mmCIF file of C-alpha atoms in Angstrom:
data_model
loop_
_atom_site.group_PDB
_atom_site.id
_atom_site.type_symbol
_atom_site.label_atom_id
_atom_site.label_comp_id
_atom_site.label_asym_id
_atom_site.label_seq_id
_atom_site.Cartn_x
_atom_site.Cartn_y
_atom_site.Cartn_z
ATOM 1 C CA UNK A 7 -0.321 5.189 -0.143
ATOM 2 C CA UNK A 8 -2.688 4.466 -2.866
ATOM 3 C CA UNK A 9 -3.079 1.809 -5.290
ATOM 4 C CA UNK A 10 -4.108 2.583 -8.737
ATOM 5 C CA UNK A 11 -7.639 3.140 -10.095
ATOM 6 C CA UNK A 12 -7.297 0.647 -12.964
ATOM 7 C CA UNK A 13 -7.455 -2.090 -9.947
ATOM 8 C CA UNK A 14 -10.624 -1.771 -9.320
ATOM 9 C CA UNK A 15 -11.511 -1.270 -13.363
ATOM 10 C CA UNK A 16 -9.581 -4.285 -13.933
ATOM 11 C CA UNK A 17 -11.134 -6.528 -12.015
ATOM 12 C CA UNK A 18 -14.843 -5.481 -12.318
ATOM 13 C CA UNK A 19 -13.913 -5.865 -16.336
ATOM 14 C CA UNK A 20 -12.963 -9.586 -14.703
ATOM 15 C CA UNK A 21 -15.492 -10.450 -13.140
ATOM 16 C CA UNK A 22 -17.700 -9.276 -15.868
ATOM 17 C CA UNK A 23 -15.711 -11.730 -18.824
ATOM 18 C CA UNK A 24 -16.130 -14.438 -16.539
ATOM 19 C CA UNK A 25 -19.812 -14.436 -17.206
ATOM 20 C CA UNK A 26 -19.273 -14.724 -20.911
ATOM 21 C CA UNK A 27 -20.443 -17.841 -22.696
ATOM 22 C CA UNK A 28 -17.423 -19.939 -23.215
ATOM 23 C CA UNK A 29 -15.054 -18.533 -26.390
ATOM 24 C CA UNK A 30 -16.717 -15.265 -26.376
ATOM 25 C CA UNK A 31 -15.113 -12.105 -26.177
ATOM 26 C CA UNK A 32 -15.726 -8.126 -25.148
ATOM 27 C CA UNK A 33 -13.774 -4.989 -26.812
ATOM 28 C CA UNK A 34 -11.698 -2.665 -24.381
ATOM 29 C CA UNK A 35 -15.048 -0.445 -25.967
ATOM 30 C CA UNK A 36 -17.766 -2.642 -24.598
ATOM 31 C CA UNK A 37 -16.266 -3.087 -21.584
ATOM 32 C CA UNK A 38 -15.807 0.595 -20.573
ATOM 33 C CA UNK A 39 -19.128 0.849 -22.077
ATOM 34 C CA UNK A 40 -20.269 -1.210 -19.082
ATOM 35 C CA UNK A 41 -18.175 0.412 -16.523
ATOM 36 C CA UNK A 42 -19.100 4.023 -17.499
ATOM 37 C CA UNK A 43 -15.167 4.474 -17.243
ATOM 38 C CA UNK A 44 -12.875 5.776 -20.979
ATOM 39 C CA UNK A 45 -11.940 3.138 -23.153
ATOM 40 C CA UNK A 46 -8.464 4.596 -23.750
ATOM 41 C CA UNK A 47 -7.066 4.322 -20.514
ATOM 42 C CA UNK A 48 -8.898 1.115 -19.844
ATOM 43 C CA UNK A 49 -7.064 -0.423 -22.721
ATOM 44 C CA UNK A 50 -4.185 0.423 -21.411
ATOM 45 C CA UNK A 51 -4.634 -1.668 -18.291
ATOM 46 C CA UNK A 52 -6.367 -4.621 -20.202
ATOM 47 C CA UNK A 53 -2.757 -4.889 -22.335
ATOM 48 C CA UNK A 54 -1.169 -5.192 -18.856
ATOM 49 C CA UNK A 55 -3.335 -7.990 -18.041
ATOM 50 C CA UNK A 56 -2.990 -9.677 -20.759
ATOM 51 C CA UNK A 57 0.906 -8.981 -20.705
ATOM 52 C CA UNK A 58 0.134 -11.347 -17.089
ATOM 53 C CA UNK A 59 -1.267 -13.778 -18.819
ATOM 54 C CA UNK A 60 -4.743 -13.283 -17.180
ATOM 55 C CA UNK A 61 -6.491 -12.206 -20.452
ATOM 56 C CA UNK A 62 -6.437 -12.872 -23.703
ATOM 57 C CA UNK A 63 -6.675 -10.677 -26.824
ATOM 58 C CA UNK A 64 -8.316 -12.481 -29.581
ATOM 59 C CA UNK A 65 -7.842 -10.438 -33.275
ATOM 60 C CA UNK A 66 -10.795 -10.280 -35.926
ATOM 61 C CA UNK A 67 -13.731 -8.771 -36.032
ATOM 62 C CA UNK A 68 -15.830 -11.214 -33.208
ATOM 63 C CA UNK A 69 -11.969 -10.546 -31.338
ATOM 64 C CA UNK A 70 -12.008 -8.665 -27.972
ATOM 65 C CA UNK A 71 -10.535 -10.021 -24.562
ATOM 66 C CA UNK A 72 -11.145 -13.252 -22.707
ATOM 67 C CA UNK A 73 -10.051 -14.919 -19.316
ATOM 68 C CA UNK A 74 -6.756 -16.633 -20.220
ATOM 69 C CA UNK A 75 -7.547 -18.900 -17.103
ATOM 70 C CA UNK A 76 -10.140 -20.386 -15.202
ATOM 71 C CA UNK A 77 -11.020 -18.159 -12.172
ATOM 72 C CA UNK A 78 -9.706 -20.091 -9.716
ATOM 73 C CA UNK A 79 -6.210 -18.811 -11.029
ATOM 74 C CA UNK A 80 -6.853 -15.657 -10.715
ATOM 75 C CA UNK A 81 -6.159 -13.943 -7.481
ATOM 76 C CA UNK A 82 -6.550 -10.426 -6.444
ATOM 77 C CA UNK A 83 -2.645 -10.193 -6.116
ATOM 78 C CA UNK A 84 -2.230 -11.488 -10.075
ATOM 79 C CA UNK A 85 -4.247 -8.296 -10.629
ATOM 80 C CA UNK A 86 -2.422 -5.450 -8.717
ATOM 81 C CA UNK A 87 0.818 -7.260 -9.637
ATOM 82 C CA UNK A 88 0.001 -6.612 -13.538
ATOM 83 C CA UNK A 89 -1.521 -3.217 -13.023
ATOM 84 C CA UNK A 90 0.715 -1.743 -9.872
ATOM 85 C CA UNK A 91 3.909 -3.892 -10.417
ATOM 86 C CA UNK A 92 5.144 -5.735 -7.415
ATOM 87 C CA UNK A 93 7.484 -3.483 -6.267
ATOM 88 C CA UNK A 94 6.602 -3.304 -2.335
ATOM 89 C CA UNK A 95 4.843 -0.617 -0.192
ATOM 90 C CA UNK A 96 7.787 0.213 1.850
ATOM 91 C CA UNK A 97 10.997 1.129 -0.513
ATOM 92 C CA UNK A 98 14.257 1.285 1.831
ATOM 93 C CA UNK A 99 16.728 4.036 0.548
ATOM 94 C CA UNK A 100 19.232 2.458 3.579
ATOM 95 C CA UNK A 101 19.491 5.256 5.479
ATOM 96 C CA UNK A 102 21.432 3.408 7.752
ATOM 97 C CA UNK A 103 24.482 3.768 5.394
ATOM 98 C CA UNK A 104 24.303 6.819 5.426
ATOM 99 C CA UNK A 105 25.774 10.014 8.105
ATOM 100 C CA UNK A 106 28.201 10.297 10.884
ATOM 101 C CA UNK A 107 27.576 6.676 12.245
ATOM 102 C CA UNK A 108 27.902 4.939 8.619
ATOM 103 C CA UNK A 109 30.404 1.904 8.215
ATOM 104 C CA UNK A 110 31.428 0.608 4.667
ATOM 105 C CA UNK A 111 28.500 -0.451 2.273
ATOM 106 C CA UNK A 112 29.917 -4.685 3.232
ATOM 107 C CA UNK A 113 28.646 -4.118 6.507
ATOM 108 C CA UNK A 114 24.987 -4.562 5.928
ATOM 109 C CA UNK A 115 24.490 -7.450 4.333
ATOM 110 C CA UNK A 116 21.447 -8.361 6.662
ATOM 111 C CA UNK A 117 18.148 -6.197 6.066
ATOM 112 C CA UNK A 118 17.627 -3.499 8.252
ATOM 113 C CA UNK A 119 15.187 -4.438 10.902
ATOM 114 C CA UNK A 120 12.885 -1.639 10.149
ATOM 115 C CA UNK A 121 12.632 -2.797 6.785
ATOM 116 C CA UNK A 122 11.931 -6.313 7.806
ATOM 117 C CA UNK A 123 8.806 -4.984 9.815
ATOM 118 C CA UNK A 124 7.606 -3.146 6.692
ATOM 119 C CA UNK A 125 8.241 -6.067 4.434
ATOM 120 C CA UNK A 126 6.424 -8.519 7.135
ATOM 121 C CA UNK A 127 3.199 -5.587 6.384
ATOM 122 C CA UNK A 128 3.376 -6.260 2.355
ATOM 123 C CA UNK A 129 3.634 -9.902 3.087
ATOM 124 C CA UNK A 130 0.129 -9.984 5.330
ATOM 125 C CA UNK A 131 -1.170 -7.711 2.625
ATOM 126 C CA UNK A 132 0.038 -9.867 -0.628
ATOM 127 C CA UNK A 133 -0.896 -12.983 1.132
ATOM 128 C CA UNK A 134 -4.495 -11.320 1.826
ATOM 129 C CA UNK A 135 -4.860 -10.499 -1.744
ATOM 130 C CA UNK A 136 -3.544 -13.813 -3.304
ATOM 131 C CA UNK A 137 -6.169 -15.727 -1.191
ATOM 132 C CA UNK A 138 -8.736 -13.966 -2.918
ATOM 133 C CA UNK A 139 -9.475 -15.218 -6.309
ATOM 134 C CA UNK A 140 -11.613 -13.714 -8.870
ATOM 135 C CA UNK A 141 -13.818 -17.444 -7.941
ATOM 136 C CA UNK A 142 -14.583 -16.114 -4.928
ATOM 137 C CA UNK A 143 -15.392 -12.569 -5.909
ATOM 138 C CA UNK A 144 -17.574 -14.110 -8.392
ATOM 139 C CA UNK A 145 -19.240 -16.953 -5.754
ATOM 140 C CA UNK A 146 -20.506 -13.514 -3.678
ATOM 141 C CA UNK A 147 -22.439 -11.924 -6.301
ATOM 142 C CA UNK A 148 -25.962 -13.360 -5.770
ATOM 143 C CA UNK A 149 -25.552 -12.523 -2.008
ATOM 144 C CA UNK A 150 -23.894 -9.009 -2.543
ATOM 145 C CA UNK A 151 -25.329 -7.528 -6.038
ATOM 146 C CA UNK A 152 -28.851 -6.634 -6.432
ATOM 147 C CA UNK A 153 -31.121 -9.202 -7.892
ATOM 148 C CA UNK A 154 -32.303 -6.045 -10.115
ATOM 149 C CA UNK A 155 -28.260 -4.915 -11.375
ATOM 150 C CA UNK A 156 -27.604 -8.831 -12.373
ATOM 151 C CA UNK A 157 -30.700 -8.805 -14.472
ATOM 152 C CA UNK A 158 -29.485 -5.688 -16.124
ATOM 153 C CA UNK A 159 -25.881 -7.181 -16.590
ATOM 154 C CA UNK A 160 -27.330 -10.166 -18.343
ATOM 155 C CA UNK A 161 -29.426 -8.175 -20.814
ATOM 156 C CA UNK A 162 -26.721 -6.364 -21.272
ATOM 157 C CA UNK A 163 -24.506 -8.864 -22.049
ATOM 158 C CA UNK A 164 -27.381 -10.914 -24.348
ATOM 159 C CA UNK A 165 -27.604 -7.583 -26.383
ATOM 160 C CA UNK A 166 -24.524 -7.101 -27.331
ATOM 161 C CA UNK A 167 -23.612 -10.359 -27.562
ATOM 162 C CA UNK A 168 -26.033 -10.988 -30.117
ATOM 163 C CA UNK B 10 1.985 1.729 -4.802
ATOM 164 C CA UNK B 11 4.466 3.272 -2.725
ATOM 165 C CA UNK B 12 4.692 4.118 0.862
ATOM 166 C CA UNK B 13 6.315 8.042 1.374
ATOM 167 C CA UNK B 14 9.842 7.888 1.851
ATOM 168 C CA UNK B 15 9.492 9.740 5.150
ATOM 169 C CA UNK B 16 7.647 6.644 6.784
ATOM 170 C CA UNK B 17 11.297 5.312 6.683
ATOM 171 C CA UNK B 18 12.926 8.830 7.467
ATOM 172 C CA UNK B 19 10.789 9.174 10.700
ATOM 173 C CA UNK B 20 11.214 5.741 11.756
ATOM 174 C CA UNK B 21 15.118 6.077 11.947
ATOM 175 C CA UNK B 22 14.531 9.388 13.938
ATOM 176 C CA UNK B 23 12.263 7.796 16.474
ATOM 177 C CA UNK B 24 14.367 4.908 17.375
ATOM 178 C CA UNK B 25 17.507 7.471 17.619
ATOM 179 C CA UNK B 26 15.451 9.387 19.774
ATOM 180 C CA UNK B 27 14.421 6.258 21.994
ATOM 181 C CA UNK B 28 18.328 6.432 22.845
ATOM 182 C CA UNK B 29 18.273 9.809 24.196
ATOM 183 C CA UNK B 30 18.753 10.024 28.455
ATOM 184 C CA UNK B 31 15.561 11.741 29.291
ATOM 185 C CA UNK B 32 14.609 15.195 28.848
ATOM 186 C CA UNK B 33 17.609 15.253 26.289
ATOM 187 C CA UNK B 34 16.052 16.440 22.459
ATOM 188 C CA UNK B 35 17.719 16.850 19.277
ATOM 189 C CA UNK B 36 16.789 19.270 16.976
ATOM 190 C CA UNK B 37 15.785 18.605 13.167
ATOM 191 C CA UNK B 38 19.373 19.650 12.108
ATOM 192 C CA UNK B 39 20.955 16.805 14.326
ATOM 193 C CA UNK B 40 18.433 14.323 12.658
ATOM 194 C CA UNK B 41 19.255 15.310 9.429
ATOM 195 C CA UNK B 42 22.683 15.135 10.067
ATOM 196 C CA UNK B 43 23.076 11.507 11.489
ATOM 197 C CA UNK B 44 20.734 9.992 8.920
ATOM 198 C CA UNK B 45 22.345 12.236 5.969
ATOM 199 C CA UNK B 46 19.201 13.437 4.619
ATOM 200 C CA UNK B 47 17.872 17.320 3.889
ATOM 201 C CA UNK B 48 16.849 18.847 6.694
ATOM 202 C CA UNK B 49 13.977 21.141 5.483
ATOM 203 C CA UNK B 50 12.249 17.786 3.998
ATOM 204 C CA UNK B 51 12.715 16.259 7.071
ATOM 205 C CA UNK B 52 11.261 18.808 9.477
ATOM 206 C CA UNK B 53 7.761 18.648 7.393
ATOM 207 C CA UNK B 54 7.573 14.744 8.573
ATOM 208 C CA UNK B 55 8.877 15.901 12.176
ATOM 209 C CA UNK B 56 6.076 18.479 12.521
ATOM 210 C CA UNK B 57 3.524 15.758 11.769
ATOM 211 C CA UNK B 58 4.478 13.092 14.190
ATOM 212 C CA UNK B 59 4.241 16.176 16.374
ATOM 213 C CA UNK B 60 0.849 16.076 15.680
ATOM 214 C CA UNK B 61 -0.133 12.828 16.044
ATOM 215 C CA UNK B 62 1.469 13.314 19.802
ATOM 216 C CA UNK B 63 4.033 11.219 18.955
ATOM 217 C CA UNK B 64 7.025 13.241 18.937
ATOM 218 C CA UNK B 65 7.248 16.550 21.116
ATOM 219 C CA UNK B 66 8.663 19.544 20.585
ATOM 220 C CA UNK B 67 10.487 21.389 22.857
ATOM 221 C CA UNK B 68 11.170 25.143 22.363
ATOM 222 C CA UNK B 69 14.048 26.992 23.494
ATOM 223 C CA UNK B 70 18.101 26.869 23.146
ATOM 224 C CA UNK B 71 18.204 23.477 24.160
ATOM 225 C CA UNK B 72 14.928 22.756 22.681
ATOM 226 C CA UNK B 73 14.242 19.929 20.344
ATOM 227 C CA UNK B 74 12.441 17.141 19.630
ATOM 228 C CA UNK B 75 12.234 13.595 21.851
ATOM 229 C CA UNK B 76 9.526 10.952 22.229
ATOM 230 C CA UNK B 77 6.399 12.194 23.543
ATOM 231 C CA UNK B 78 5.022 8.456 24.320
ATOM 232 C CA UNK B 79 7.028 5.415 26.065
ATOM 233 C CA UNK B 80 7.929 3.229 22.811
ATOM 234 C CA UNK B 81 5.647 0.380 24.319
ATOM 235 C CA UNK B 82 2.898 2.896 22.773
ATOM 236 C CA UNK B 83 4.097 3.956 19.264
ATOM 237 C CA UNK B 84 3.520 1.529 16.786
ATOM 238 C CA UNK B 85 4.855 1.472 13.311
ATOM 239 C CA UNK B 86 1.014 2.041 12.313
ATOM 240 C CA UNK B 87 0.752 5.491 14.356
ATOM 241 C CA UNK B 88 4.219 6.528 12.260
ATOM 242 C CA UNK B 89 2.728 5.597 9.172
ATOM 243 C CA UNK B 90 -0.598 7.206 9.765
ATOM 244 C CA UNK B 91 1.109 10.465 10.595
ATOM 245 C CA UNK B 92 3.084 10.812 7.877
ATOM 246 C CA UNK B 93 0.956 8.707 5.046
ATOM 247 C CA UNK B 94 -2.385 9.245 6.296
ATOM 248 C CA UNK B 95 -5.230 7.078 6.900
ATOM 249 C CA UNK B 96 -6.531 6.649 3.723
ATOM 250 C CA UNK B 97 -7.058 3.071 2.195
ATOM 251 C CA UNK B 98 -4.607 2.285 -0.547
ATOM 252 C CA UNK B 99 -7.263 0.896 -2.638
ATOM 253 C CA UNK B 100 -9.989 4.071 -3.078
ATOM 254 C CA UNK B 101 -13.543 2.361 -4.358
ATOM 255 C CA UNK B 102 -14.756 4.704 -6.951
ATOM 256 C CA UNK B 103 -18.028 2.708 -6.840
ATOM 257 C CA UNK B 104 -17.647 1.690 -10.456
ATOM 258 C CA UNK B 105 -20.853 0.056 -10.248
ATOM 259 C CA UNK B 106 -23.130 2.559 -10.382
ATOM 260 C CA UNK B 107 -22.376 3.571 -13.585
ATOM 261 C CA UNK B 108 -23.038 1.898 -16.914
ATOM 262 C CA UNK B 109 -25.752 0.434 -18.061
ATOM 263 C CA UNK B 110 -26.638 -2.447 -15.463
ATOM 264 C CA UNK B 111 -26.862 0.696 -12.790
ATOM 265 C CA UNK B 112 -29.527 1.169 -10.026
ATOM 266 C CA UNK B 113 -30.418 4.388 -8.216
ATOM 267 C CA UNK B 114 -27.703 5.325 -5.748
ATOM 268 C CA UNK B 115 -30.151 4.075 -2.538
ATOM 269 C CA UNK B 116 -30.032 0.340 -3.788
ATOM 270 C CA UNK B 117 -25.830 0.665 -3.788
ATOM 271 C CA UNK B 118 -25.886 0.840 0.648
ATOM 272 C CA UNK B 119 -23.892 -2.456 1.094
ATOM 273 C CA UNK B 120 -20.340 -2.270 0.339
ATOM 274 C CA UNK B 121 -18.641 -4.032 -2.950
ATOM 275 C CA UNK B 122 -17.774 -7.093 -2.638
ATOM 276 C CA UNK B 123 -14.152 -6.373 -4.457
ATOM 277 C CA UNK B 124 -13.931 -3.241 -2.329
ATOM 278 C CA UNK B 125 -14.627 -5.332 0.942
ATOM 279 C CA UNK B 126 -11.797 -7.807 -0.325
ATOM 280 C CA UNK B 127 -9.572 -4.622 -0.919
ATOM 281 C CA UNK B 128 -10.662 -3.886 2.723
ATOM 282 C CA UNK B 129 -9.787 -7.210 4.065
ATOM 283 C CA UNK B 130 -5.575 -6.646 2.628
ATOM 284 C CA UNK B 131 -5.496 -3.248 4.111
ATOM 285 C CA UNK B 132 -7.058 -4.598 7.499
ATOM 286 C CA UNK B 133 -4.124 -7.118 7.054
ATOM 287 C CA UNK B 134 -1.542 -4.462 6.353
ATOM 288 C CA UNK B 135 -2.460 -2.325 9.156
ATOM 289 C CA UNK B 136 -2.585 -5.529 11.472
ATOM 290 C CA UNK B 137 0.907 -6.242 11.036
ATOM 291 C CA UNK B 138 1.991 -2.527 11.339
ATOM 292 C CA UNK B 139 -0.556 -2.429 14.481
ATOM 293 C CA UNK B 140 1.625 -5.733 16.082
ATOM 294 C CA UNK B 141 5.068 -4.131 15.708
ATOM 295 C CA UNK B 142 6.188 -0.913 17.828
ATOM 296 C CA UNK B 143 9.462 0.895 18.699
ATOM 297 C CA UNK B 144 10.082 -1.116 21.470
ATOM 298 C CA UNK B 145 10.524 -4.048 19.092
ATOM 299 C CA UNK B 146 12.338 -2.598 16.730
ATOM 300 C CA UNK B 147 14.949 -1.482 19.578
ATOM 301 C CA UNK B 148 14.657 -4.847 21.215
ATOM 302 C CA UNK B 149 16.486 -6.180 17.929
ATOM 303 C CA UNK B 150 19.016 -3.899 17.611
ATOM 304 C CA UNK B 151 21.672 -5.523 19.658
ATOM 305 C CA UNK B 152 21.154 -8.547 16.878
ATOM 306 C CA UNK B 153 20.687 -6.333 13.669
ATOM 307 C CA UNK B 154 22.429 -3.214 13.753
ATOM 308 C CA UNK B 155 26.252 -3.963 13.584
ATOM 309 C CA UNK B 156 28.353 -2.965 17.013
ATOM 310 C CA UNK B 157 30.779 -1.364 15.599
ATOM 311 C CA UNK B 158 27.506 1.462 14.383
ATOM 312 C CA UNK B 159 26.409 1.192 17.305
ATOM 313 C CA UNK B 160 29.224 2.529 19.191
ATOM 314 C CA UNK B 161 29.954 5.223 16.763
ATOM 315 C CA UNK B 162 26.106 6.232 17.173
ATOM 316 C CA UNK B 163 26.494 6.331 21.093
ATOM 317 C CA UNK B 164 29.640 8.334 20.423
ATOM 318 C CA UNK B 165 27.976 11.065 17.981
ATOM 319 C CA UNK B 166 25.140 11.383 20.552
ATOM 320 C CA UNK B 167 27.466 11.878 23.092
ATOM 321 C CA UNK B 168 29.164 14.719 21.058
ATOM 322 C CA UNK B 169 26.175 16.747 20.190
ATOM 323 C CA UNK B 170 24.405 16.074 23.629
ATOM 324 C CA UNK B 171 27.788 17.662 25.384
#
């Protein structure tokens, strides 16, 4: 089981806009730029956030992408949602209908318990990732990134900002 | 993200095979045949529970397959690990050391803060997987599986066990 590497892309590239001064933007370039990770599939997964409503795409030539919302309404799960889809873990193909012991397809009208105890495991895992929100990814930093990488962000940032 | 459709495959098989009297097996073609799925596909799944000691394999012309652990002691985790592996679904690629804001690998030795979130949903995910075994999954089936399957289960086994 793996979960796609635009995830983690994505929500670095999150945390990173949420530093911006307020109605600033950065271009899919800039912000693979900063990643060290190819525009062109980064854009790709930038358009699916902002298909989700968590960025925005602002046009012109100071346009690039912004947090559509503040970001305490942006959890983790908003993020693999718009990259991954929501289709669970587990898919049942209802085996159970099928062979020598098979009754007609009305007969199972209540989930198979073995799915249930897969779909109770995406439920602990969504309900992980939605109480995670890119606020308190963001609260962590001046514990968990080196004082020396988040003065290298913001000159960074004040460069090519401008 | 997608869980291998042999998770669900073997997890059929090792409840049938929690029905078995003891030191009764049935071989790969048996499975296959009261779960309606290809048998070739199915023995590559079969040969890996073997080696996570959770299935055994018993040569011979009555040989087979049967449990190799009381239910009590397989847990939907163990199948998934067998078949799946043990990898995380969400694979840090350590995105931050790249760019321009990056440090020297040695100043990178606590973990991410988004990767220790990531951490935290798949610690959730395995939880609940951890909490549920075959015992409880056979526990429900006088409530979930319809009688009327049951009974022509019991009657197939009785069949092909002679």
């Amino acid at each position: 089981m793996k979960m796609s590497g635009g995830v983690e892309w994505s929500v670095h590239c999150l945390s990173l806009l949420a530093s911006l001064p307020p109605d600033r933007t950065l271009s899919a370039k800039r912000l693979a730029e900063f990643h060290g990770i190819p525009a062109a599939y980064l854009t790709k997964h930038l358009q699916a956030l902002v298909r989700d409503n968590i960025l925005e795409s602002i046009p012109g030539p100071r346009g690039g992408f912004r947090l559509s919302r503040a970001t305490e309404q942006i959890t983790l799960l908003d993020v693999v949602d718009a990259i991954d889809g929501k289709r669970p873990a587990f898919r049942c193909s209802e085996i159970r209908q099928r062979g020598p012991s098979a009754l007609g397809s009305k007969c199972y009208r209540r989930p198979c318990g073995i799915a249930a105890a897969f779909a109770n495991a995406d439920a602990a895992w969504r309900g992980s990732l939605m109480n995670c929100t890119l606020s308190d990814l963001i609260a962590e930093i001046p514990e968990k990134v080196d004082p020396r990488q988040q003065k290298k962000s913001a000159a960074w940032l004040k460069k090519v900002l401008g």
